[in-house]
Amino acid sequence: MAITPIETRIDTRRLGLLTRLGVLLAVVALAWLAALWLGASGDRVDFAARLSPPDAHHWFGTDVMGRDLLARTLEGLGLSLRIGLLAAALGTLVALGLAVVSTLNRMADIGVGLLTDMTLGLPHLVLLMLVAFALGGGPQGVVLAIALTHWPRLTRVLRAELLQLLNADYLRVSRRFGKSRGFVIRTHVLPHLAPQCLVGFLLMFPHAILHEAALTFLGFGLSPGQPALGVMLAESLRYLSAGHWWLGVFPGAALLAMVLTFDRLGSAARGLFVPRETMP
Amino acid sequence: MLEAHDLQFTHAARPPLLSRLSLRIEAGEVVGLYGDSGSGKTTLGRLLAGELRPQAGQVTLDGNDLPKQGLHPVQRLSQAPEHAVNPRWRIGRILHEAWTPPDAMLEAFGIGRDWHSRFPHELSGGELQRVNVVRALAPGIRYLIADEISAMLDTLTQAELWRALLGETERRGLGLLIISHDTDLLARLAQRCYRLEDGSLTRSPVSLSSGTSSPA
């Protein structure tokens, strides 16, 4: 009977996290749908309504070419989501690959360790700009630059997890029960790594989006023609001093909201799938 | 018959831990092993279970080498049951990893039906150790090496665990090597006892110490 309260406590905690995860995912899905639905109308130019402040017709106002800022912001969010998804997925793959390599032998471990330290030691943004520039900018430049600079933290986590796992008594025991290597990897190793990868991926997402915007803002990322949030923020700089505040505030706020949403999403997922690390 | 012939084992860059050590455990026999911390008791257990390779000498089962794959006929139970189970698995799945223990055995070892849906961290060390013992008793195993499996248990739980385990080993004719610091315990349980010291075994009289008042 002393067990009951413990189980209910854990269940309500999990339930709360699940709810939060669901709500956040719904928010992201909604943003995506809105981007698909409204996004295209953000390209419609209307010089009669240029630089009009937010009103009932244009909730976020319009930009210098009279394009609806709400539609453009949503389109930018959609683009950021796609780029973030791709970059974070690639980054997670790189991290997983390097983590597996580092457990193969001692030399490989030292090599991966050096590479990790080197990448972490360099200023993030400088490295991002270098890679993006070297790859010629554009969407693939941004995606690769982010994927190639965001793996070290996750690599360390996964490497530690793998090492601990490979030395675990229960793996040895399983093998001694006559279980095959495949069975052990499938039932003991992967279920431990998969949540770590998913959480790492979700936590990498906001960084990817933020850095995509930063790169684009600085002119090393997406081309000015694309409706990216970074492009809109860079454009808004010229008009902010003239009092056209909505050009910067709304895209900026949207970016912030999305980054925060994904940060929360990652934290909730971590609490759900890797509870050991979030226990008080 | 599980036999160790002239085992020699040295951990890297240390003085030899075991030198020309021989031991024989017959089927159905209970053998006790004790010795100071660091004397090599666990290492000997791992060598007998085929988890470690001796630098010289060999371990044989009925005169043959230990098998390299399949269910290992020599299973070893360790001191830390929480490390021997996957923390993400529920007890039911853990229990069934090697075989399906019959209800009678679960009852004999005091494993509750309601444990099946729990995670390892929701059981006590003693409860988890019982789960480990039952899991290791799969058909096909012949010898069991119990390395300090009851050290963390209170006297009553110890007695229950050993009663159930000895009942099972006797019924199936399993050989059992009990490694423990507790010489009183060994005196009660084992038919033969050895002390491991300076890399070799010395046979001890069965009544190791004065006390027969202690657990089991």
CSV table of C-alpha atoms in Angstrom, one decimal:
chain,number,residue,atom,x,y,z
A,1,MET,CA,0.0,0.0,0.0
A,2,ALA,CA,3.0,2.3,0.3
A,3,ILE,CA,3.5,1.7,-3.4
A,4,THR,CA,0.3,3.4,-4.6
A,5,PRO,CA,1.1,7.0,-3.9
A,6,ILE,CA,4.5,6.6,-5.6
A,7,GLU,CA,2.9,5.2,-8.8
A,8,THR,CA,0.3,7.9,-8.9
A,9,ARG,CA,2.9,10.6,-8.4
A,10,ILE,CA,5.0,9.3,-11.3
A,11,ASP,CA,1.9,8.9,-13.5
A,12,THR,CA,0.6,12.4,-12.9
A,13,ARG,CA,4.1,13.7,-13.7
A,14,ARG,CA,4.3,11.8,-16.9
A,15,LEU,CA,0.7,12.8,-17.8
A,16,GLY,CA,1.6,16.5,-17.2
A,17,LEU,CA,4.6,16.2,-19.4
A,18,LEU,CA,2.7,14.3,-22.1
A,19,THR,CA,0.0,17.0,-22.1
A,20,ARG,CA,2.6,19.7,-22.4
A,21,LEU,CA,4.3,17.8,-25.2
A,22,GLY,CA,1.0,17.4,-27.0
A,23,VAL,CA,0.1,21.1,-26.7
A,24,LEU,CA,3.5,22.2,-27.9
A,25,LEU,CA,3.4,19.9,-30.9
A,26,ALA,CA,-0.1,21.2,-31.7
A,27,VAL,CA,1.3,24.7,-31.6
A,28,VAL,CA,4.1,23.8,-34.0
A,29,ALA,CA,1.7,21.9,-36.3
A,30,LEU,CA,-0.7,24.9,-36.3
A,31,ALA,CA,2.1,27.3,-37.2
A,32,TRP,CA,3.1,25.0,-40.0
A,33,LEU,CA,-0.4,24.7,-41.4
A,34,ALA,CA,-0.9,28.5,-41.2
A,35,ALA,CA,2.4,28.9,-43.1
A,36,LEU,CA,1.1,26.6,-45.8
A,37,TRP,CA,-2.3,28.2,-46.0
A,38,LEU,CA,-1.4,31.9,-45.7
A,39,GLY,CA,2.2,31.9,-46.6
A,40,ALA,CA,1.8,32.4,-50.3
A,41,SER,CA,-0.2,35.5,-50.0
A,42,GLY,CA,2.8,37.1,-48.3
A,43,ASP,CA,4.4,37.5,-51.7
A,44,ARG,CA,1.6,39.7,-53.0
A,45,VAL,CA,2.8,43.2,-53.6
A,46,ASP,CA,0.4,46.1,-52.9
A,47,PHE,CA,2.1,49.5,-53.2
A,48,ALA,CA,-1.1,51.3,-52.2
A,49,ALA,CA,-0.8,49.8,-48.7
A,50,ARG,CA,2.9,50.0,-48.2
A,51,LEU,CA,4.3,50.4,-44.7
A,52,SER,CA,0.8,50.6,-43.1
A,53,PRO,CA,0.8,50.0,-39.4
A,54,PRO,CA,-1.0,47.1,-37.9
A,55,ASP,CA,-4.8,47.4,-38.3
A,56,ALA,CA,-7.8,45.2,-38.7
A,57,HIS,CA,-7.0,44.4,-42.3
A,58,HIS,CA,-3.2,43.7,-41.9
A,59,TRP,CA,-2.8,42.4,-38.3
A,60,PHE,CA,0.9,42.7,-38.4
A,61,GLY,CA,1.0,45.7,-40.8
A,62,THR,CA,2.7,45.7,-44.2
A,63,ASP,CA,6.3,46.1,-45.3
A,64,VAL,CA,7.9,48.5,-47.7
A,65,MET,CA,6.4,46.8,-50.8
A,66,GLY,CA,2.9,46.5,-49.2
A,67,ARG,CA,3.2,42.8,-48.5
A,68,ASP,CA,1.2,41.5,-45.5
A,69,LEU,CA,3.6,41.0,-42.7
A,70,LEU,CA,1.5,38.3,-40.9
A,71,ALA,CA,1.6,36.1,-44.0
A,72,ARG,CA,5.3,36.8,-44.5
A,73,THR,CA,6.1,36.0,-40.8
A,74,LEU,CA,4.2,32.7,-41.1
A,75,GLU,CA,6.0,31.9,-44.3
A,76,GLY,CA,9.3,32.7,-42.6
A,77,LEU,CA,8.4,30.4,-39.7
A,78,GLY,CA,7.5,27.6,-42.1
A,79,LEU,CA,10.8,28.1,-43.9
A,80,SER,CA,12.7,28.2,-40.5
A,81,LEU,CA,10.9,25.0,-39.4
A,82,ARG,CA,11.9,23.1,-42.6
A,83,ILE,CA,15.5,24.3,-42.4
A,84,GLY,CA,15.7,23.6,-38.6
A,85,LEU,CA,14.2,20.2,-39.1
A,86,LEU,CA,16.7,19.2,-41.7
A,87,ALA,CA,19.7,20.8,-39.9
A,88,ALA,CA,18.9,19.3,-36.5
A,89,ALA,CA,18.2,15.9,-38.0
A,90,LEU,CA,21.6,16.0,-39.8
A,91,GLY,CA,23.3,17.3,-36.7
A,92,THR,CA,21.9,14.4,-34.7
A,93,LEU,CA,23.0,11.9,-37.2
A,94,VAL,CA,26.5,13.4,-37.2
A,95,ALA,CA,26.5,13.2,-33.4
A,96,LEU,CA,25.3,9.6,-33.3
A,97,GLY,CA,27.8,8.6,-35.9
A,98,LEU,CA,30.8,10.2,-34.1
A,99,ALA,CA,29.6,8.8,-30.8
A,100,VAL,CA,29.5,5.2,-32.2
A,101,VAL,CA,33.0,5.8,-33.8
A,102,SER,CA,34.4,7.0,-30.5
A,103,THR,CA,33.5,3.8,-28.8
A,104,LEU,CA,35.2,1.6,-31.4
A,105,ASN,CA,38.8,1.9,-30.1
A,106,ARG,CA,41.0,4.1,-28.1
A,107,MET,CA,42.5,6.0,-31.1
A,108,ALA,CA,39.1,6.7,-32.5
A,109,ASP,CA,38.0,8.0,-29.1
A,110,ILE,CA,40.9,10.3,-28.9
A,111,GLY,CA,40.3,11.6,-32.4
A,112,VAL,CA,36.7,12.3,-31.8
A,113,GLY,CA,37.5,13.9,-28.5
A,114,LEU,CA,40.0,16.3,-30.2
A,115,LEU,CA,37.5,17.1,-32.9
A,116,THR,CA,34.8,17.8,-30.3
A,117,ASP,CA,37.1,20.0,-28.2
A,118,MET,CA,38.2,21.9,-31.3
A,119,THR,CA,34.7,22.6,-32.5
A,120,LEU,CA,33.5,23.6,-29.1
A,121,GLY,CA,36.6,25.8,-28.6
A,122,LEU,CA,36.0,27.9,-31.8
A,123,PRO,CA,33.4,30.7,-31.6
A,124,HIS,CA,30.2,29.2,-32.8
A,125,LEU,CA,29.1,32.0,-35.1
A,126,VAL,CA,32.5,32.4,-36.7
A,127,LEU,CA,32.6,28.7,-37.5
A,128,LEU,CA,29.0,28.9,-38.8
A,129,MET,CA,29.8,31.8,-41.1
A,130,LEU,CA,33.0,30.1,-42.4
A,131,VAL,CA,31.2,26.9,-43.2
A,132,ALA,CA,28.2,28.6,-44.7
A,133,PHE,CA,30.4,30.9,-46.8
A,134,ALA,CA,32.6,28.0,-47.9
A,135,LEU,CA,29.5,26.1,-49.1
A,136,GLY,CA,28.2,29.1,-51.0
A,137,GLY,CA,25.4,30.1,-48.7
A,138,GLY,CA,21.8,29.4,-49.6
A,139,PRO,CA,19.6,26.8,-48.0
A,140,GLN,CA,22.0,23.9,-48.3
A,141,GLY,CA,24.9,26.0,-47.0
A,142,VAL,CA,22.9,27.0,-44.0
A,143,VAL,CA,21.7,23.5,-43.3
A,144,LEU,CA,25.1,21.9,-43.6
A,145,ALA,CA,26.8,24.7,-41.6
A,146,ILE,CA,24.3,24.2,-38.7
A,147,ALA,CA,24.6,20.4,-38.9
A,148,LEU,CA,28.4,20.5,-38.9
A,149,THR,CA,28.7,22.9,-35.9
A,150,HIS,CA,26.0,21.7,-33.6
A,151,TRP,CA,27.0,18.1,-32.9
A,152,PRO,CA,29.6,18.3,-30.2
A,153,ARG,CA,27.4,18.6,-27.2
A,154,LEU,CA,25.1,15.7,-28.2
A,155,THR,CA,28.2,13.6,-29.3
A,156,ARG,CA,29.5,13.9,-25.7
A,157,VAL,CA,26.2,12.9,-24.2
A,158,LEU,CA,25.7,10.0,-26.6
A,159,ARG,CA,29.3,8.8,-26.2
A,160,ALA,CA,29.0,8.8,-22.4
A,161,GLU,CA,25.7,7.0,-22.7
A,162,LEU,CA,27.1,4.4,-25.1
A,163,LEU,CA,30.2,3.7,-23.0
A,164,GLN,CA,28.2,3.3,-19.9
A,165,LEU,CA,25.8,1.0,-21.8
A,166,LEU,CA,28.5,-1.2,-23.3
A,167,ASN,CA,29.9,-1.8,-19.9
A,168,ALA,CA,26.6,-2.4,-18.2
A,169,ASP,CA,26.2,-5.7,-16.3
A,170,TYR,CA,22.9,-6.3,-17.9
A,171,LEU,CA,24.3,-6.5,-21.4
A,172,ARG,CA,26.8,-9.1,-20.2
A,173,VAL,CA,24.1,-11.0,-18.5
A,174,SER,CA,21.9,-10.9,-21.6
A,175,ARG,CA,24.7,-12.3,-23.7
A,176,ARG,CA,25.3,-15.1,-21.1
A,177,PHE,CA,21.6,-16.0,-21.4
A,178,GLY,CA,22.5,-16.9,-25.0
A,179,LYS,CA,21.0,-13.7,-26.5
A,180,SER,CA,22.4,-12.7,-29.9
A,181,ARG,CA,24.3,-9.5,-30.4
A,182,GLY,CA,21.4,-8.2,-32.5
A,183,PHE,CA,18.9,-8.9,-29.7
A,184,VAL,CA,21.1,-7.0,-27.2
A,185,ILE,CA,21.5,-4.0,-29.5
A,186,ARG,CA,17.8,-4.0,-30.4
A,187,THR,CA,16.4,-4.4,-26.9
A,188,HIS,CA,19.0,-3.0,-24.6
A,189,VAL,CA,21.1,-0.5,-26.5
A,190,LEU,CA,18.7,1.2,-28.9
A,191,PRO,CA,15.9,1.9,-26.4
A,192,HIS,CA,18.5,3.8,-24.4
A,193,LEU,CA,19.9,5.8,-27.3
A,194,ALA,CA,16.7,6.6,-29.1
A,195,PRO,CA,15.3,8.9,-26.5
A,196,GLN,CA,18.6,10.6,-26.0
A,197,CYS,CA,18.8,11.2,-29.8
A,198,LEU,CA,15.2,12.5,-29.9
A,199,VAL,CA,15.8,14.9,-27.0
A,200,GLY,CA,19.1,16.0,-28.5
A,201,PHE,CA,17.4,16.6,-31.8
A,202,LEU,CA,14.6,18.6,-30.2
A,203,LEU,CA,17.0,20.7,-28.1
A,204,MET,CA,19.2,21.3,-31.2
A,205,PHE,CA,16.1,22.6,-33.1
A,206,PRO,CA,15.9,26.0,-31.4
A,207,HIS,CA,19.7,26.5,-31.9
A,208,ALA,CA,19.3,25.6,-35.6
A,209,ILE,CA,16.5,28.1,-36.1
A,210,LEU,CA,18.2,30.8,-34.2
A,211,HIS,CA,21.4,30.3,-36.0
A,212,GLU,CA,19.7,30.1,-39.4
A,213,ALA,CA,18.1,33.5,-38.7
A,214,ALA,CA,21.4,34.9,-37.4
A,215,LEU,CA,23.4,33.7,-40.5
A,216,THR,CA,20.7,35.1,-42.8
A,217,PHE,CA,20.6,38.4,-40.8
A,218,LEU,CA,24.3,38.7,-41.3
A,219,GLY,CA,24.1,38.0,-45.0
A,220,PHE,CA,25.8,34.6,-45.0
A,221,GLY,CA,22.6,32.5,-45.2
A,222,LEU,CA,19.5,32.6,-47.3
A,223,SER,CA,19.3,35.1,-50.2
A,224,PRO,CA,17.4,38.4,-49.6
A,225,GLY,CA,14.6,37.2,-51.9
A,226,GLN,CA,13.5,34.5,-49.6
A,227,PRO,CA,10.9,35.2,-47.0
A,228,ALA,CA,13.2,34.1,-44.1
A,229,LEU,CA,12.8,35.7,-40.7
A,230,GLY,CA,16.5,36.7,-40.8
A,231,VAL,CA,16.0,38.5,-44.1
A,232,MET,CA,12.9,40.3,-42.7
A,233,LEU,CA,14.8,41.3,-39.5
A,234,ALA,CA,17.7,42.6,-41.6
A,235,GLU,CA,15.4,44.6,-43.8
A,236,SER,CA,13.5,46.0,-40.9
A,237,LEU,CA,16.7,47.7,-39.6
A,238,ARG,CA,16.5,50.3,-42.2
A,239,TYR,CA,13.0,51.3,-41.2
A,240,LEU,CA,13.0,51.0,-37.4
A,241,SER,CA,14.5,54.4,-36.9
A,242,ALA,CA,11.7,55.9,-39.0
A,243,GLY,CA,9.1,54.5,-36.5
A,244,HIS,CA,8.0,51.4,-38.5
A,245,TRP,CA,8.4,49.3,-35.4
A,246,TRP,CA,6.1,46.4,-36.5
A,247,LEU,CA,8.6,45.4,-39.2
A,248,GLY,CA,11.0,44.2,-36.5
A,249,VAL,CA,8.8,43.4,-33.6
A,250,PHE,CA,6.5,40.9,-35.1
A,251,PRO,CA,9.0,38.7,-37.0
A,252,GLY,CA,11.3,38.9,-33.9
A,253,ALA,CA,8.6,37.9,-31.5
A,254,ALA,CA,7.5,35.1,-33.8
A,255,LEU,CA,11.1,33.8,-33.9
A,256,LEU,CA,11.4,34.1,-30.2
A,257,ALA,CA,8.1,32.3,-29.6
A,258,MET,CA,9.1,29.4,-31.9
A,259,VAL,CA,12.5,29.1,-30.3
A,260,LEU,CA,11.0,29.0,-26.8
A,261,THR,CA,8.4,26.5,-27.9
A,262,PHE,CA,11.0,24.1,-29.1
A,263,ASP,CA,13.1,24.6,-26.0
A,264,ARG,CA,10.1,23.7,-23.9
A,265,LEU,CA,9.3,20.8,-26.2
A,266,GLY,CA,12.8,19.5,-25.7
A,267,SER,CA,12.7,19.9,-22.0
A,268,ALA,CA,9.3,18.1,-21.8
A,269,ALA,CA,10.6,15.3,-24.0
A,270,ARG,CA,13.7,15.0,-21.8
A,271,GLY,CA,11.5,14.8,-18.7
A,272,LEU,CA,9.5,12.1,-20.3
A,273,PHE,CA,12.1,9.9,-22.0
A,274,VAL,CA,15.2,10.5,-19.9
A,275,PRO,CA,13.7,11.0,-16.5
A,276,ARG,CA,16.9,10.1,-14.6
A,277,GLU,CA,18.5,13.4,-15.6
A,278,THR,CA,15.6,15.6,-14.7
A,279,MET,CA,14.9,14.1,-11.3
A,280,PRO,CA,15.4,16.5,-8.5
B,1,MET,CA,31.7,-31.2,-12.7
B,2,LEU,CA,33.1,-27.7,-12.9
B,3,GLU,CA,36.8,-27.7,-12.5
B,4,ALA,CA,39.6,-25.1,-12.4
B,5,HIS,CA,43.0,-26.4,-13.3
B,6,ASP,CA,46.1,-24.5,-12.3
B,7,LEU,CA,44.5,-21.1,-12.9
B,8,GLN,CA,46.9,-18.1,-13.2
B,9,PHE,CA,45.5,-14.6,-13.4
B,10,THR,CA,47.1,-11.2,-13.2
B,11,HIS,CA,45.4,-7.9,-13.7
B,12,ALA,CA,47.6,-5.7,-15.9
B,13,ALA,CA,50.8,-4.4,-14.2
B,14,ARG,CA,50.0,-5.9,-10.8
B,15,PRO,CA,51.4,-8.8,-8.9
B,16,PRO,CA,49.7,-12.1,-9.7
B,17,LEU,CA,46.3,-12.4,-8.1
B,18,LEU,CA,45.8,-16.1,-8.5
B,19,SER,CA,48.6,-18.6,-9.0
B,20,ARG,CA,48.2,-22.2,-9.9
B,21,LEU,CA,44.8,-22.4,-8.3
B,22,SER,CA,42.7,-25.5,-8.6
B,23,LEU,CA,39.1,-26.1,-7.5
B,24,ARG,CA,36.5,-28.7,-8.3
B,25,ILE,CA,32.7,-28.3,-7.8
B,26,GLU,CA,30.6,-31.4,-8.2
B,27,ALA,CA,27.0,-31.3,-9.4
B,28,GLY,CA,24.7,-30.8,-6.5
B,29,GLU,CA,27.5,-29.6,-4.3
B,30,VAL,CA,27.5,-26.4,-2.3
B,31,VAL,CA,31.0,-24.9,-1.9
B,32,GLY,CA,31.9,-21.8,0.1
B,33,LEU,CA,34.6,-19.3,-0.6
B,34,TYR,CA,35.8,-16.5,1.6
B,35,GLY,CA,38.8,-14.3,1.9
B,36,ASP,CA,39.9,-10.7,2.5
B,37,SER,CA,38.7,-7.9,0.3
B,38,GLY,CA,40.8,-7.8,-2.8
B,39,SER,CA,42.1,-11.4,-2.4
B,40,GLY,CA,40.5,-12.3,-5.8
B,41,LYS,CA,37.2,-14.0,-4.9
B,42,THR,CA,35.2,-12.2,-7.5
B,43,THR,CA,38.0,-12.7,-10.1
B,44,LEU,CA,37.9,-16.4,-9.4
B,45,GLY,CA,34.1,-16.3,-9.8
B,46,ARG,CA,34.4,-14.6,-13.1
B,47,LEU,CA,37.0,-17.0,-14.3
B,48,LEU,CA,34.9,-20.0,-13.3
B,49,ALA,CA,31.9,-18.4,-15.2
B,50,GLY,CA,34.1,-17.9,-18.3
B,51,GLU,CA,33.7,-14.1,-18.2
B,52,LEU,CA,37.4,-13.7,-17.8
B,53,ARG,CA,40.2,-15.8,-19.4
B,54,PRO,CA,43.0,-17.0,-17.2
B,55,GLN,CA,46.6,-16.4,-18.4
B,56,ALA,CA,47.4,-20.0,-17.7
B,57,GLY,CA,45.4,-23.0,-16.7
B,58,GLN,CA,41.8,-23.7,-17.7
B,59,VAL,CA,38.3,-24.1,-16.6
B,60,THR,CA,36.4,-27.2,-17.7
B,61,LEU,CA,32.9,-28.4,-17.5
B,62,ASP,CA,32.7,-32.2,-17.4
B,63,GLY,CA,36.1,-32.2,-18.9
B,64,ASN,CA,35.2,-29.9,-21.8
B,65,ASP,CA,35.9,-26.2,-22.4
B,66,LEU,CA,33.2,-23.8,-21.4
B,67,PRO,CA,30.8,-23.1,-24.3
B,68,LYS,CA,31.2,-19.8,-26.1
B,69,GLN,CA,27.6,-19.2,-27.1
B,70,GLY,CA,24.1,-20.0,-26.2
B,71,LEU,CA,22.8,-20.1,-22.6
B,72,HIS,CA,25.9,-20.4,-20.5
B,73,PRO,CA,25.6,-23.3,-18.1
B,74,VAL,CA,27.6,-21.4,-15.4
B,75,GLN,CA,25.7,-18.3,-14.4
B,76,ARG,CA,27.1,-15.7,-12.0
B,77,LEU,CA,25.1,-13.5,-9.7
B,78,SER,CA,26.7,-10.4,-8.5
B,79,GLN,CA,26.6,-8.2,-5.5
B,80,ALA,CA,24.9,-5.3,-7.2
B,81,PRO,CA,21.5,-6.5,-8.5
B,82,GLU,CA,20.6,-3.0,-9.7
B,83,HIS,CA,23.4,-3.1,-12.3
B,84,ALA,CA,22.3,-6.5,-13.6
B,85,VAL,CA,18.9,-5.3,-14.8
B,86,ASN,CA,18.0,-2.9,-17.6
B,87,PRO,CA,16.6,0.1,-15.8
B,88,ARG,CA,14.1,0.7,-18.6
B,89,TRP,CA,12.6,-2.8,-18.5
B,90,ARG,CA,9.8,-3.8,-16.2
B,91,ILE,CA,10.3,-6.6,-13.8
B,92,GLY,CA,8.0,-9.0,-15.8
B,93,ARG,CA,10.2,-8.6,-18.9
B,94,ILE,CA,13.4,-8.9,-16.9
B,95,LEU,CA,12.2,-12.1,-15.3
B,96,HIS,CA,11.3,-13.6,-18.7
B,97,GLU,CA,14.5,-12.6,-20.5
B,98,ALA,CA,16.1,-16.1,-20.1
B,99,TRP,CA,13.1,-18.3,-19.5
B,100,THR,CA,9.6,-18.4,-18.1
B,101,PRO,CA,9.8,-19.1,-14.4
B,102,PRO,CA,6.9,-21.2,-13.1
B,103,ASP,CA,4.5,-19.6,-10.6
B,104,ALA,CA,5.6,-22.1,-7.9
B,105,MET,CA,9.2,-20.8,-8.1
B,106,LEU,CA,8.1,-17.2,-8.0
B,107,GLU,CA,6.2,-18.0,-4.9
B,108,ALA,CA,9.0,-19.8,-3.3
B,109,PHE,CA,11.3,-16.8,-3.8
B,110,GLY,CA,8.5,-14.4,-2.6
B,111,ILE,CA,8.2,-12.6,-5.9
B,112,GLY,CA,4.9,-10.8,-5.9
B,113,ARG,CA,2.6,-10.8,-9.0
B,114,ASP,CA,2.3,-7.1,-8.7
B,115,TRP,CA,6.0,-6.6,-9.2
B,116,HIS,CA,5.7,-7.5,-12.9
B,117,SER,CA,4.5,-4.0,-13.9
B,118,ARG,CA,7.2,-2.2,-11.9
B,119,PHE,CA,10.5,-0.8,-12.8
B,120,PRO,CA,13.7,-2.0,-11.1
B,121,HIS,CA,14.1,1.3,-9.1
B,122,GLU,CA,10.7,0.6,-7.6
B,123,LEU,CA,12.0,-2.5,-5.9
B,124,SER,CA,14.4,-2.8,-2.9
B,125,GLY,CA,17.8,-4.3,-3.4
B,126,GLY,CA,16.7,-7.5,-1.7
B,127,GLU,CA,13.6,-7.8,-3.9
B,128,LEU,CA,15.7,-7.2,-7.0
B,129,GLN,CA,18.3,-9.7,-6.0
B,130,ARG,CA,15.6,-12.4,-5.8
B,131,VAL,CA,14.4,-11.4,-9.3
B,132,ASN,CA,18.0,-11.9,-10.5
B,133,VAL,CA,18.3,-15.3,-8.8
B,134,VAL,CA,15.1,-16.6,-10.4
B,135,ARG,CA,16.0,-15.2,-13.8
B,136,ALA,CA,19.3,-17.0,-13.7
B,137,LEU,CA,17.8,-20.4,-12.8
B,138,ALA,CA,16.8,-21.1,-16.4
B,139,PRO,CA,16.7,-24.7,-17.5
B,140,GLY,CA,20.0,-25.7,-18.9
B,141,ILE,CA,22.1,-24.0,-16.3
B,142,ARG,CA,24.3,-26.4,-14.2
B,143,TYR,CA,26.3,-24.2,-11.9
B,144,LEU,CA,25.6,-21.0,-10.1
B,145,ILE,CA,28.2,-18.7,-8.7
B,146,ALA,CA,26.7,-16.5,-6.0
B,147,ASP,CA,29.0,-13.6,-5.4
B,148,GLU,CA,28.0,-11.9,-2.1
B,149,ILE,CA,24.3,-12.0,-3.2
B,150,SER,CA,23.0,-11.7,0.3
B,151,ALA,CA,25.4,-9.1,1.8
B,152,MET,CA,22.9,-6.3,1.6
B,153,LEU,CA,19.9,-8.2,3.0
B,154,ASP,CA,18.6,-8.3,6.5
B,155,THR,CA,18.9,-11.6,8.3
B,156,LEU,CA,15.4,-12.7,7.7
B,157,THR,CA,15.4,-12.0,4.0
B,158,GLN,CA,18.8,-13.7,3.8
B,159,ALA,CA,17.4,-16.8,5.4
B,160,GLU,CA,14.4,-16.8,3.0
B,161,LEU,CA,16.6,-16.3,-0.1
B,162,TRP,CA,19.0,-19.1,0.8
B,163,ARG,CA,16.2,-21.5,1.8
B,164,ALA,CA,14.6,-21.1,-1.6
B,165,LEU,CA,17.8,-21.2,-3.5
B,166,LEU,CA,19.2,-24.2,-1.7
B,167,GLY,CA,15.9,-26.0,-2.2
B,168,GLU,CA,16.1,-25.3,-5.9
B,169,THR,CA,19.7,-26.3,-6.4
B,170,GLU,CA,19.2,-29.5,-4.4
B,171,ARG,CA,16.1,-30.4,-6.4
B,172,ARG,CA,17.8,-29.9,-9.7
B,173,GLY,CA,21.3,-31.0,-8.7
B,174,LEU,CA,22.9,-27.7,-9.5
B,175,GLY,CA,26.4,-27.0,-8.2
B,176,LEU,CA,26.7,-23.8,-6.2
B,177,LEU,CA,29.7,-21.7,-5.3
B,178,ILE,CA,28.9,-19.2,-2.5
B,179,ILE,CA,31.3,-16.3,-2.2
B,180,SER,CA,30.9,-14.4,1.0
B,181,HIS,CA,32.7,-12.5,3.8
B,182,ASP,CA,30.3,-14.1,6.2
B,183,THR,CA,32.0,-17.3,7.5
B,184,ASP,CA,29.0,-18.1,9.7
B,185,LEU,CA,26.8,-18.1,6.7
B,186,LEU,CA,29.2,-20.4,4.8
B,187,ALA,CA,29.4,-22.7,7.8
B,188,ARG,CA,25.7,-23.1,7.7
B,189,LEU,CA,25.3,-23.5,3.9
B,190,ALA,CA,28.4,-25.1,2.4
B,191,GLN,CA,29.6,-28.6,2.4
B,192,ARG,CA,33.1,-27.5,1.8
B,193,CYS,CA,34.8,-24.2,2.4
B,194,TYR,CA,37.9,-22.6,1.1
B,195,ARG,CA,39.8,-19.5,2.1
B,196,LEU,CA,41.4,-17.6,-0.7
B,197,GLU,CA,44.7,-16.0,0.4
B,198,ASP,CA,47.8,-15.0,-1.5
B,199,GLY,CA,46.5,-16.4,-4.7
B,200,SER,CA,45.7,-19.9,-3.6
B,201,LEU,CA,43.0,-21.8,-1.8
B,202,THR,CA,43.2,-23.5,1.6
B,203,ARG,CA,40.6,-25.9,2.7
B,204,SER,CA,38.9,-24.9,5.9
B,205,PRO,CA,37.0,-27.0,8.4
B,206,VAL,CA,33.3,-26.7,7.9
B,207,SER,CA,32.7,-25.1,11.3
B,208,LEU,CA,34.7,-22.0,10.4
B,209,SER,CA,34.1,-20.0,13.5
B,210,SER,CA,32.5,-20.6,16.9
B,211,GLY,CA,29.1,-19.1,16.0
B,212,THR,CA,26.3,-21.1,14.6
B,213,SER,CA,23.9,-18.5,15.9
B,214,SER,CA,24.0,-16.4,12.8
B,215,PRO,CA,21.8,-16.2,9.7
B,216,ALA,CA,20.5,-18.9,7.4
